[in-house]
Coordinates of C-alpha atoms in Angstrom, one line a residue:
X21 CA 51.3 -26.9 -8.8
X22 CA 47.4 -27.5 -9.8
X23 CA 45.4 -25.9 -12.0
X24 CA 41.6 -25.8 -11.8
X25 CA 41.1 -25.0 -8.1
X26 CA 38.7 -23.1 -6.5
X27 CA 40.7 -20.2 -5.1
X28 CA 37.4 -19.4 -2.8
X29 CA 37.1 -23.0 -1.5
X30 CA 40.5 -24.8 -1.0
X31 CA 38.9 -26.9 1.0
X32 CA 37.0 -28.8 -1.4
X33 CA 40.3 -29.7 -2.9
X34 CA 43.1 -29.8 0.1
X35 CA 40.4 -31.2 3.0
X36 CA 42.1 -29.9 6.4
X37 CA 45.6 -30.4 4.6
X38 CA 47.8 -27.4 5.9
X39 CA 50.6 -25.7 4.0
X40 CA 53.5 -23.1 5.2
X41 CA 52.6 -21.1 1.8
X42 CA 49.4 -20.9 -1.1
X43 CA 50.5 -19.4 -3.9
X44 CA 47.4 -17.4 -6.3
X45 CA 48.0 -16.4 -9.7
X46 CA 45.4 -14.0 -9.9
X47 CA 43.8 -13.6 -12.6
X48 CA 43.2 -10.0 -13.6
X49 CA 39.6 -9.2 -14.6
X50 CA 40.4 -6.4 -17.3
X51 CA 36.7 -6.8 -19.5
X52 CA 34.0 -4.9 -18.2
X53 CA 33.3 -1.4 -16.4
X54 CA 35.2 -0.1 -13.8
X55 CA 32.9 -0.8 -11.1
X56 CA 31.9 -4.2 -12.3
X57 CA 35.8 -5.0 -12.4
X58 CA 36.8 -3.4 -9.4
X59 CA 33.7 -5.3 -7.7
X60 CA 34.7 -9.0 -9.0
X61 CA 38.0 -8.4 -8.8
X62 CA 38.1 -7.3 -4.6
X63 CA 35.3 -10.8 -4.4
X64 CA 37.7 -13.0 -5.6
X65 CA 40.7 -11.6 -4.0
X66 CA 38.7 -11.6 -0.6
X67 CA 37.4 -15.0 -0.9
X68 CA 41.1 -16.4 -1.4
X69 CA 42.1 -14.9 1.8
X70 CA 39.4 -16.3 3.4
X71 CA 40.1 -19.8 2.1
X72 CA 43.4 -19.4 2.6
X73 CA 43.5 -19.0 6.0
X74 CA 42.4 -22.3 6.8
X75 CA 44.7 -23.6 5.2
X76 CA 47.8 -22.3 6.2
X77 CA 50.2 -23.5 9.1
X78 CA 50.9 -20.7 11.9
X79 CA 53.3 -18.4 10.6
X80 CA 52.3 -19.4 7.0
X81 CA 51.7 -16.6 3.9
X82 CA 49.1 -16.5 1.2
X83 CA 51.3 -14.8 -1.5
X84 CA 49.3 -13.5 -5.0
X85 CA 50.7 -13.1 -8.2
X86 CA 48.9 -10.8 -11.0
X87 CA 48.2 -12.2 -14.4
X88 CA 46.9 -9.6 -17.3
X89 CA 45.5 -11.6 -20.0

């Protein structure tokens, strides 16, 4: 587990390092309007799965837990 990574760039942490599952905690933007959380909320969940995906073996899953703080 490690804290403090870019969920939008995995690459600047992991380099080409491939892995059967990446695991998100997503944190939950609740502060804000609707359309400003809706908005950074969808960017940050679409950037993970774009990072992701180079990081994952074939077959692998990019799995996403919520967190409400």
């Amino acid at each position: 587990v490690l804290h403090e990574v870019d969920a939008t760039n995995l690459r600047a942490t992991f380099g080409d390092t491939k892995f059967d599952t990446v695991v998100f905690n997503f944190p939950l933007r609740t502060a804000g309007s609707r359309a400003e959380l809706t908005a950074a909320n969808r960017d940050l969940l679409a950037g993970f799965f774009r990072s992701s995906a180079g990081q994952l073996n074939e077959g692998g899953a990019a799995v996403v837990t919520l967190i409400d703080k």
